[in-house]
mmCIF file of C-alpha atoms in Angstrom:
data_model
loop_
_atom_site.group_PDB
_atom_site.id
_atom_site.type_symbol
_atom_site.label_atom_id
_atom_site.label_comp_id
_atom_site.label_asym_id
_atom_site.label_seq_id
_atom_site.Cartn_x
_atom_site.Cartn_y
_atom_site.Cartn_z
ATOM 1 C CA UNK A 1 38.456 6.001 34.125
ATOM 2 C CA UNK A 2 35.876 8.677 32.160
ATOM 3 C CA UNK A 3 36.947 7.308 28.452
ATOM 4 C CA UNK A 4 35.668 4.038 29.584
ATOM 5 C CA UNK A 5 32.366 5.673 30.869
ATOM 6 C CA UNK A 6 31.823 7.483 27.353
ATOM 7 C CA UNK A 7 32.842 4.328 25.696
ATOM 8 C CA UNK A 8 30.549 2.686 27.600
ATOM 9 C CA UNK A 9 27.429 4.960 26.505
ATOM 10 C CA UNK A 10 28.497 4.979 23.576
ATOM 11 C CA UNK A 11 28.224 1.088 23.151
ATOM 12 C CA UNK A 12 24.889 1.421 24.709
ATOM 13 C CA UNK A 13 23.349 3.875 21.978
ATOM 14 C CA UNK A 14 25.000 1.529 19.444
ATOM 15 C CA UNK A 15 23.661 -1.423 21.129
ATOM 16 C CA UNK A 16 19.698 0.441 21.571
ATOM 17 C CA UNK A 17 20.625 1.147 17.574
ATOM 18 C CA UNK A 18 20.418 -2.369 16.503
ATOM 19 C CA UNK A 19 17.583 -3.454 18.753
ATOM 20 C CA UNK A 20 15.655 -0.332 17.309
ATOM 21 C CA UNK A 21 16.611 -1.384 13.923
ATOM 22 C CA UNK A 22 15.790 -4.900 14.296
ATOM 23 C CA UNK A 23 11.814 -3.730 15.595
ATOM 24 C CA UNK A 24 11.626 -1.542 12.574
ATOM 25 C CA UNK A 25 12.946 -4.765 10.172
ATOM 26 C CA UNK A 26 9.974 -6.954 12.152
ATOM 27 C CA UNK A 27 7.445 -4.532 11.146
ATOM 28 C CA UNK A 28 8.548 -4.599 7.744
ATOM 29 C CA UNK A 29 8.749 -8.333 7.478
ATOM 30 C CA UNK A 30 5.152 -8.773 8.885
ATOM 31 C CA UNK A 31 3.950 -6.429 6.428
ATOM 32 C CA UNK A 32 5.673 -8.336 3.818
ATOM 33 C CA UNK A 33 4.355 -11.360 5.004
ATOM 34 C CA UNK A 34 0.705 -10.228 5.133
ATOM 35 C CA UNK A 35 1.258 -8.843 1.410
ATOM 36 C CA UNK A 36 2.770 -12.447 0.189
ATOM 37 C CA UNK A 37 -0.340 -14.031 2.203
ATOM 38 C CA UNK A 38 -3.153 -12.243 0.105
ATOM 39 C CA UNK A 39 -0.967 -12.669 -2.794
ATOM 40 C CA UNK A 40 -1.228 -16.638 -2.130
ATOM 41 C CA UNK A 41 -5.031 -16.352 -1.954
ATOM 42 C CA UNK A 42 -5.627 -14.405 -5.042
ATOM 43 C CA UNK A 43 -3.027 -17.387 -6.987
ATOM 44 C CA UNK A 44 -5.602 -19.884 -5.370
ATOM 45 C CA UNK A 45 -8.701 -18.016 -6.622
ATOM 46 C CA UNK A 46 -6.747 -17.817 -10.079
ATOM 47 C CA UNK A 47 -5.904 -21.507 -9.996
ATOM 48 C CA UNK A 48 -9.687 -22.396 -9.008
ATOM 49 C CA UNK A 49 -11.223 -20.328 -11.796
ATOM 50 C CA UNK A 50 -8.732 -21.810 -14.217
ATOM 51 C CA UNK A 51 -8.956 -25.610 -13.247
ATOM 52 C CA UNK A 52 -12.799 -25.531 -14.420
ATOM 53 C CA UNK A 53 -11.666 -27.012 -17.946
ATOM 54 C CA UNK A 54 -8.386 -28.781 -19.232
ATOM 55 C CA UNK A 55 -7.199 -26.228 -21.378
ATOM 56 C CA UNK A 56 -7.633 -23.646 -19.155
ATOM 57 C CA UNK A 57 -5.920 -25.302 -16.597
ATOM 58 C CA UNK A 58 -3.199 -25.507 -18.570
ATOM 59 C CA UNK A 59 -3.103 -21.961 -19.439
ATOM 60 C CA UNK A 60 -3.601 -20.956 -15.404
ATOM 61 C CA UNK A 61 -0.339 -23.343 -15.114
ATOM 62 C CA UNK A 62 1.516 -20.813 -17.577
ATOM 63 C CA UNK A 63 0.454 -17.815 -15.411
ATOM 64 C CA UNK A 64 0.188 -18.683 -12.297
ATOM 65 C CA UNK A 65 3.617 -21.353 -12.203
ATOM 66 C CA UNK A 66 5.803 -18.108 -12.176
ATOM 67 C CA UNK A 67 3.937 -16.043 -9.945
ATOM 68 C CA UNK A 68 3.682 -18.831 -7.500
ATOM 69 C CA UNK A 69 7.638 -19.212 -7.910
ATOM 70 C CA UNK A 70 8.430 -15.037 -7.312
ATOM 71 C CA UNK A 71 6.393 -15.822 -4.121
ATOM 72 C CA UNK A 72 8.482 -18.301 -2.540
ATOM 73 C CA UNK A 73 11.283 -16.306 -3.491
ATOM 74 C CA UNK A 74 9.799 -13.170 -1.349
ATOM 75 C CA UNK A 75 8.784 -15.384 1.194
ATOM 76 C CA UNK A 76 12.212 -17.235 1.642
ATOM 77 C CA UNK A 77 13.353 -13.318 1.739
ATOM 78 C CA UNK A 78 11.380 -12.523 4.192
ATOM 79 C CA UNK A 79 12.914 -15.135 6.552
ATOM 80 C CA UNK A 80 16.456 -14.255 5.980
ATOM 81 C CA UNK A 81 15.524 -10.536 7.091
ATOM 82 C CA UNK A 82 13.817 -12.323 10.081
ATOM 83 C CA UNK A 83 16.531 -13.965 10.823
ATOM 84 C CA UNK A 84 18.566 -10.760 10.464
ATOM 85 C CA UNK A 85 16.353 -9.221 12.895
ATOM 86 C CA UNK A 86 16.629 -11.818 15.367
ATOM 87 C CA UNK A 87 20.844 -11.194 15.263
ATOM 88 C CA UNK A 88 20.319 -7.633 15.729
ATOM 89 C CA UNK A 89 18.118 -8.185 18.606
ATOM 90 C CA UNK A 90 21.041 -10.162 20.137
ATOM 91 C CA UNK A 91 23.882 -8.436 19.355
ATOM 92 C CA UNK A 92 22.119 -5.095 20.542
ATOM 93 C CA UNK A 93 21.641 -6.718 23.583
ATOM 94 C CA UNK A 94 24.908 -7.856 24.226
ATOM 95 C CA UNK A 95 26.682 -4.804 23.118
ATOM 96 C CA UNK A 96 24.332 -3.290 25.703
ATOM 97 C CA UNK A 97 25.773 -5.146 28.192
ATOM 98 C CA UNK A 98 29.052 -4.998 27.677
ATOM 99 C CA UNK A 99 28.474 -0.899 27.641
ATOM 100 C CA UNK A 100 26.628 -1.099 30.952
ATOM 101 C CA UNK A 101 29.616 -3.493 32.210
ATOM 102 C CA UNK A 102 32.116 -0.593 31.032
ATOM 103 C CA UNK A 103 29.987 2.129 32.913
ATOM 104 C CA UNK A 104 29.878 -0.046 35.728
ATOM 105 C CA UNK A 105 33.529 -0.705 35.712
ATOM 106 C CA UNK A 106 34.733 3.024 35.418
ATOM 107 C CA UNK A 107 32.503 4.551 38.026
ATOM 108 C CA UNK A 108 33.976 6.013 41.367
ATOM 109 C CA UNK A 109 35.215 3.952 44.105
ATOM 110 C CA UNK A 110 34.292 5.832 47.366
#
């Protein structure tokens, strides 16, 4: 009976760790999305500057197209990490429920 209780506590700790990790990941994703948004604004301003002249517009495309591509890649990466954080929350919740169930089952019958 005691081993079930200890195992339940360990599983709960693992579940809490998953949830804490998910909050950290989500905070980093939010920070990254803010940086991406700022960069997109800067690129938009650059495109407006280069759009005044047809020759400058072509030169601007050479400069801004690779940046746009990189921003889209980073945005997709942020989406993947956001999904990972959501799964960590789900898994953490399941672990907590399983751990609590083990502790409940292992309690002494009076």
